[in-house]
PDB file of C-alpha atoms in Angstrom:
ATOM      1  CA  UNK A   1       0.000   0.000   0.000  1.00 54.00           C
ATOM      2  CA  UNK A   2       1.384   3.423  -0.964  1.00 68.00           C
ATOM      3  CA  UNK A   3       1.991   5.999   1.735  1.00 88.00           C
ATOM      4  CA  UNK A   4      -0.950   8.110   0.499  1.00 89.00           C
ATOM      5  CA  UNK A   5      -3.248   5.066   0.466  1.00 94.00           C
ATOM      6  CA  UNK A   6      -2.089   4.161   3.947  1.00 96.00           C
ATOM      7  CA  UNK A   7      -2.709   7.709   5.167  1.00 98.00           C
ATOM      8  CA  UNK A   8      -6.205   7.755   3.644  1.00 97.00           C
ATOM      9  CA  UNK A   9      -7.054   4.421   5.276  1.00 97.00           C
ATOM     10  CA  UNK A  10      -5.698   5.549   8.649  1.00 98.00           C
ATOM     11  CA  UNK A  11      -7.669   8.819   8.558  1.00 98.00           C
ATOM     12  CA  UNK A  12     -10.875   7.022   7.560  1.00 97.00           C
ATOM     13  CA  UNK A  13     -10.413   4.458  10.326  1.00 97.00           C
ATOM     14  CA  UNK A  14      -9.700   7.100  12.977  1.00 97.00           C
ATOM     15  CA  UNK A  15     -12.687   9.393  12.326  1.00 97.00           C
ATOM     16  CA  UNK A  16     -15.635   9.173  14.681  1.00 96.00           C
ATOM     17  CA  UNK A  17     -19.083   9.249  13.077  1.00 93.00           C
ATOM     18  CA  UNK A  18     -22.184  10.612  14.836  1.00 94.00           C
ATOM     19  CA  UNK A  19     -25.574  10.092  13.187  1.00 93.00           C
ATOM     20  CA  UNK A  20     -28.194  12.816  13.601  1.00 92.00           C
ATOM     21  CA  UNK A  21     -25.741  15.443  14.827  1.00 92.00           C
ATOM     22  CA  UNK A  22     -26.187  18.398  15.032  1.00 90.00           C
ATOM     23  CA  UNK A  23     -29.679  17.676  13.694  1.00 89.00           C
ATOM     24  CA  UNK A  24     -31.658  14.675  12.398  1.00 91.00           C
ATOM     25  CA  UNK A  25     -30.477  13.396   9.025  1.00 85.00           C
ATOM     26  CA  UNK A  26     -26.909  14.697   9.359  1.00 85.00           C
ATOM     27  CA  UNK A  27     -24.054  12.201   9.587  1.00 87.00           C
ATOM     28  CA  UNK A  28     -21.311  14.146  11.392  1.00 90.00           C
ATOM     29  CA  UNK A  29     -17.685  13.142  10.727  1.00 92.00           C
ATOM     30  CA  UNK A  30     -15.650  14.133  13.783  1.00 96.00           C
ATOM     31  CA  UNK A  31     -11.953  14.769  13.169  1.00 97.00           C
ATOM     32  CA  UNK A  32     -11.163  15.221  16.885  1.00 96.00           C
ATOM     33  CA  UNK A  33      -9.569  11.753  17.213  1.00 98.00           C
ATOM     34  CA  UNK A  34      -6.998  12.723  14.554  1.00 97.00           C
ATOM     35  CA  UNK A  35      -5.547  15.272  16.962  1.00 97.00           C
ATOM     36  CA  UNK A  36      -5.129  12.599  19.631  1.00 97.00           C
ATOM     37  CA  UNK A  37      -2.650  10.669  17.462  1.00 98.00           C
ATOM     38  CA  UNK A  38       0.557  12.730  17.037  1.00 98.00           C
ATOM     39  CA  UNK A  39       2.039  10.334  14.466  1.00 98.00           C
ATOM     40  CA  UNK A  40      -1.089  10.444  12.288  1.00 98.00           C
ATOM     41  CA  UNK A  41      -1.384  14.221  12.672  1.00 98.00           C
ATOM     42  CA  UNK A  42       2.259  14.621  11.585  1.00 98.00           C
ATOM     43  CA  UNK A  43       1.477  12.601   8.440  1.00 98.00           C
ATOM     44  CA  UNK A  44      -1.614  14.713   7.714  1.00 98.00           C
ATOM     45  CA  UNK A  45       0.398  17.918   8.130  1.00 98.00           C
ATOM     46  CA  UNK A  46       3.023  16.453   5.793  1.00 98.00           C
ATOM     47  CA  UNK A  47       0.385  15.775   3.138  1.00 98.00           C
ATOM     48  CA  UNK A  48      -0.996  19.324   3.365  1.00 98.00           C
ATOM     49  CA  UNK A  49       2.539  20.774   3.301  1.00 98.00           C
ATOM     50  CA  UNK A  50       3.319  18.855   0.089  1.00 98.00           C
ATOM     51  CA  UNK A  51       0.139  20.246  -1.478  1.00 98.00           C
ATOM     52  CA  UNK A  52       0.940  23.836  -0.467  1.00 98.00           C
ATOM     53  CA  UNK A  53       4.574  23.723  -1.552  1.00 98.00           C
ATOM     54  CA  UNK A  54       3.639  21.925  -4.776  1.00 98.00           C
ATOM     55  CA  UNK A  55       1.244  24.794  -5.524  1.00 98.00           C
ATOM     56  CA  UNK A  56       4.126  27.257  -4.930  1.00 98.00           C
ATOM     57  CA  UNK A  57       2.276  29.022  -2.132  1.00 98.00           C
ATOM     58  CA  UNK A  58       3.850  31.890  -0.259  1.00 98.00           C
ATOM     59  CA  UNK A  59       1.035  32.168   2.320  1.00 98.00           C
ATOM     60  CA  UNK A  60      -1.363  29.797   4.025  1.00 98.00           C
ATOM     61  CA  UNK A  61      -4.946  30.818   4.834  1.00 98.00           C
ATOM     62  CA  UNK A  62      -6.888  28.678   7.297  1.00 98.00           C
ATOM     63  CA  UNK A  63     -10.677  28.795   7.437  1.00 98.00           C
ATOM     64  CA  UNK A  64     -12.232  29.031  10.903  1.00 96.00           C
ATOM     65  CA  UNK A  65     -11.936  26.965  12.951  1.00 93.00           C
ATOM     66  CA  UNK A  66     -10.577  23.555  12.064  1.00 96.00           C
ATOM     67  CA  UNK A  67      -8.678  25.094   9.168  1.00 97.00           C
ATOM     68  CA  UNK A  68      -6.670  26.868  11.882  1.00 98.00           C
ATOM     69  CA  UNK A  69      -5.824  23.590  13.597  1.00 97.00           C
ATOM     70  CA  UNK A  70      -4.528  22.111  10.355  1.00 98.00           C
ATOM     71  CA  UNK A  71      -3.164  25.252   8.722  1.00 98.00           C
ATOM     72  CA  UNK A  72      -0.897  26.542  11.484  1.00 98.00           C
ATOM     73  CA  UNK A  73       1.334  23.435  11.620  1.00 98.00           C
ATOM     74  CA  UNK A  74       1.435  23.381   7.804  1.00 98.00           C
ATOM     75  CA  UNK A  75       2.564  27.014   7.732  1.00 98.00           C
ATOM     76  CA  UNK A  76       5.232  26.238  10.336  1.00 98.00           C
ATOM     77  CA  UNK A  77       6.436  23.165   8.437  1.00 98.00           C
ATOM     78  CA  UNK A  78       6.523  25.056   5.136  1.00 98.00           C
ATOM     79  CA  UNK A  79       8.056  28.202   6.660  1.00 98.00           C
ATOM     80  CA  UNK A  80       5.184  30.347   5.402  1.00 98.00           C
ATOM     81  CA  UNK A  81       3.024  33.046   7.010  1.00 98.00           C
ATOM     82  CA  UNK A  82      -0.409  32.007   8.281  1.00 98.00           C
ATOM     83  CA  UNK A  83      -3.523  34.160   7.793  1.00 98.00           C
ATOM     84  CA  UNK A  84      -6.899  33.691   9.491  1.00 98.00           C
ATOM     85  CA  UNK A  85     -10.195  33.624   7.586  1.00 98.00           C
ATOM     86  CA  UNK A  86     -12.901  34.094  10.236  1.00 98.00           C
ATOM     87  CA  UNK A  87     -16.568  34.715  10.698  1.00 94.00           C
ATOM     88  CA  UNK A  88     -17.348  38.422  10.557  1.00 93.00           C
ATOM     89  CA  UNK A  89     -16.743  40.476  13.685  1.00 94.00           C
ATOM     90  CA  UNK A  90     -13.994  38.270  15.119  1.00 95.00           C
ATOM     91  CA  UNK A  91     -10.868  40.120  13.957  1.00 97.00           C
ATOM     92  CA  UNK A  92      -9.474  43.451  15.192  1.00 97.00           C
ATOM     93  CA  UNK A  93      -8.148  46.213  12.996  1.00 96.00           C
ATOM     94  CA  UNK A  94      -9.041  46.925   9.409  1.00 97.00           C
ATOM     95  CA  UNK A  95     -10.724  43.936   7.790  1.00 97.00           C
ATOM     96  CA  UNK A  96     -12.092  42.945   4.420  1.00 97.00           C
ATOM     97  CA  UNK A  97     -15.444  41.154   4.473  1.00 97.00           C
ATOM     98  CA  UNK A  98     -17.377  39.189   1.882  1.00 97.00           C
ATOM     99  CA  UNK A  99     -20.982  37.988   2.008  1.00 95.00           C
ATOM    100  CA  UNK A 100     -21.985  34.584   0.718  1.00 93.00           C
ATOM    101  CA  UNK A 101     -25.150  32.531   0.476  1.00 88.00           C
ATOM    102  CA  UNK A 102     -25.934  29.564   2.668  1.00 80.00           C
ATOM    103  CA  UNK A 103     -28.628  26.990   1.986  1.00 72.00           C
ATOM    104  CA  UNK A 104     -30.944  28.899   4.331  1.00 76.00           C
ATOM    105  CA  UNK A 105     -29.658  32.441   4.678  1.00 82.00           C
ATOM    106  CA  UNK A 106     -26.314  34.158   4.359  1.00 91.00           C
ATOM    107  CA  UNK A 107     -23.006  34.519   6.157  1.00 93.00           C
ATOM    108  CA  UNK A 108     -19.820  36.556   6.016  1.00 96.00           C
ATOM    109  CA  UNK A 109     -16.143  35.718   6.140  1.00 97.00           C
ATOM    110  CA  UNK A 110     -13.429  38.259   6.894  1.00 98.00           C
ATOM    111  CA  UNK A 111      -9.664  38.623   6.936  1.00 98.00           C
ATOM    112  CA  UNK A 112      -7.430  41.399   8.160  1.00 98.00           C
ATOM    113  CA  UNK A 113      -6.887  43.684   5.183  1.00 96.00           C
ATOM    114  CA  UNK A 114      -3.105  43.402   5.304  1.00 97.00           C
ATOM    115  CA  UNK A 115      -3.144  39.583   5.562  1.00 97.00           C
ATOM    116  CA  UNK A 116      -3.052  39.085   1.806  1.00 98.00           C
ATOM    117  CA  UNK A 117      -1.591  41.524  -0.669  1.00 97.00           C
ATOM    118  CA  UNK A 118      -1.133  42.065  -4.357  1.00 97.00           C
ATOM    119  CA  UNK A 119       0.577  39.084  -5.984  1.00 97.00           C
ATOM    120  CA  UNK A 120       0.497  36.773  -2.948  1.00 98.00           C
ATOM    121  CA  UNK A 121       0.181  33.090  -3.882  1.00 98.00           C
ATOM    122  CA  UNK A 122      -2.220  31.714  -1.290  1.00 98.00           C
ATOM    123  CA  UNK A 123      -3.017  28.122  -0.361  1.00 99.00           C
ATOM    124  CA  UNK A 124      -6.301  27.687   1.555  1.00 98.00           C
ATOM    125  CA  UNK A 125      -6.777  24.916   4.130  1.00 98.00           C
ATOM    126  CA  UNK A 126      -9.940  23.583   5.743  1.00 98.00           C
ATOM    127  CA  UNK A 127     -11.055  20.300   7.233  1.00 97.00           C
ATOM    128  CA  UNK A 128     -14.194  19.677   5.177  1.00 96.00           C
ATOM    129  CA  UNK A 129     -15.507  20.457   1.708  1.00 96.00           C
ATOM    130  CA  UNK A 130     -19.285  20.040   1.663  1.00 93.00           C
ATOM    131  CA  UNK A 131     -21.341  22.736  -0.084  1.00 92.00           C
ATOM    132  CA  UNK A 132     -18.242  24.822  -0.872  1.00 95.00           C
ATOM    133  CA  UNK A 133     -19.764  28.172   0.082  1.00 95.00           C
ATOM    134  CA  UNK A 134     -17.251  29.168   2.739  1.00 96.00           C
ATOM    135  CA  UNK A 135     -14.260  27.997   0.699  1.00 98.00           C
ATOM    136  CA  UNK A 136     -15.482  29.851  -2.381  1.00 97.00           C
ATOM    137  CA  UNK A 137     -16.139  33.018  -0.375  1.00 97.00           C
ATOM    138  CA  UNK A 138     -12.646  32.798   1.147  1.00 98.00           C
ATOM    139  CA  UNK A 139     -11.111  32.391  -2.320  1.00 98.00           C
ATOM    140  CA  UNK A 140     -13.086  35.406  -3.571  1.00 98.00           C
ATOM    141  CA  UNK A 141     -11.957  37.462  -0.582  1.00 98.00           C
ATOM    142  CA  UNK A 142      -8.301  36.569  -1.241  1.00 98.00           C
ATOM    143  CA  UNK A 143      -8.740  37.677  -4.857  1.00 98.00           C
ATOM    144  CA  UNK A 144     -10.455  40.902  -3.764  1.00 98.00           C
ATOM    145  CA  UNK A 145      -7.354  41.666  -1.676  1.00 98.00           C
ATOM    146  CA  UNK A 146      -5.089  41.159  -4.721  1.00 98.00           C
ATOM    147  CA  UNK A 147      -3.909  37.636  -4.000  1.00 98.00           C
ATOM    148  CA  UNK A 148      -4.097  34.535  -6.163  1.00 98.00           C
ATOM    149  CA  UNK A 149      -5.489  31.259  -4.875  1.00 98.00           C
ATOM    150  CA  UNK A 150      -2.815  28.818  -6.009  1.00 98.00           C
ATOM    151  CA  UNK A 151      -4.654  25.895  -4.407  1.00 98.00           C
ATOM    152  CA  UNK A 152      -6.974  24.638  -1.714  1.00 98.00           C
ATOM    153  CA  UNK A 153      -6.588  21.589   0.477  1.00 98.00           C
ATOM    154  CA  UNK A 154      -9.257  19.693   2.394  1.00 98.00           C
ATOM    155  CA  UNK A 155      -8.932  16.778   4.754  1.00 98.00           C
ATOM    156  CA  UNK A 156     -12.379  15.407   3.800  1.00 98.00           C
ATOM    157  CA  UNK A 157     -14.710  16.001   0.864  1.00 97.00           C
ATOM    158  CA  UNK A 158     -18.319  14.893   0.968  1.00 95.00           C
ATOM    159  CA  UNK A 159     -19.250  13.707  -2.515  1.00 95.00           C
ATOM    160  CA  UNK A 160     -22.788  14.265  -3.683  1.00 92.00           C
ATOM    161  CA  UNK A 161     -22.794  17.835  -2.372  1.00 92.00           C
ATOM    162  CA  UNK A 162     -22.069  20.917  -4.530  1.00 93.00           C
ATOM    163  CA  UNK A 163     -18.597  21.678  -3.126  1.00 94.00           C
ATOM    164  CA  UNK A 164     -16.785  20.326  -6.176  1.00 94.00           C
ATOM    165  CA  UNK A 165     -18.872  22.485  -8.514  1.00 95.00           C
ATOM    166  CA  UNK A 166     -18.359  25.593  -6.355  1.00 95.00           C
ATOM    167  CA  UNK A 167     -14.579  25.209  -6.690  1.00 97.00           C
ATOM    168  CA  UNK A 168     -14.324  23.948 -10.270  1.00 95.00           C
ATOM    169  CA  UNK A 169     -12.262  26.971 -11.357  1.00 96.00           C
ATOM    170  CA  UNK A 170      -9.632  26.287  -8.652  1.00 98.00           C
ATOM    171  CA  UNK A 171      -6.960  23.680  -8.110  1.00 97.00           C
ATOM    172  CA  UNK A 172      -7.920  21.759  -4.996  1.00 97.00           C
ATOM    173  CA  UNK A 173      -6.963  18.464  -3.389  1.00 97.00           C
ATOM    174  CA  UNK A 174      -8.741  16.332  -0.838  1.00 98.00           C
ATOM    175  CA  UNK A 175      -7.155  13.574   1.199  1.00 98.00           C
ATOM    176  CA  UNK A 176     -10.318  11.536   1.860  1.00 98.00           C
ATOM    177  CA  UNK A 177     -13.531  11.540  -0.193  1.00 97.00           C
ATOM    178  CA  UNK A 178     -16.637  10.198   1.557  1.00 96.00           C
ATOM    179  CA  UNK A 179     -20.163   9.738   0.272  1.00 91.00           C
ATOM    180  CA  UNK A 180     -22.328  12.401   1.916  1.00 86.00           C
ATOM    181  CA  UNK A 181     -25.296  10.047   2.088  1.00 77.00           C
ATOM    182  CA  UNK A 182     -23.499   7.236   3.917  1.00 68.00           C
TER     183      UNK A 182
END
């Protein structure tokens, strides 16, 4: 088994699954156990670092909140700056904000205005790609600030949801693809 195949199998085996959380009909994939295994976490960080460096990134953006947990060690490993993409109203100083649609309503994501600048090659990290709305909004915000999204990396992608279509104009990689309905 290749190292990537082994990593995928180990991540899949380590996830906890909670049916009907946070509401009936949702099958929640909990990544918390991954953080309890330092060896596995080191391998995950290595995979993300390869993706970011392969995309020739010069900055890492992590999407709140689990994107922070994965993105910070990747930035450290790659020797790159780390920038936070947060829900609106959570960052001090001058910020740039973008609105985006949710299935039932809308939301905002923000970054400090000086976090990304003209010509920055930015790699975006998050734990889960589902509908793709937050990732797409983050990519748009980076572009509004003058940066280029050189790639996105996700630990898990839920197939059967529109995330793939939302990001079709971007280079993105996912470690583990799971069927959203299972």
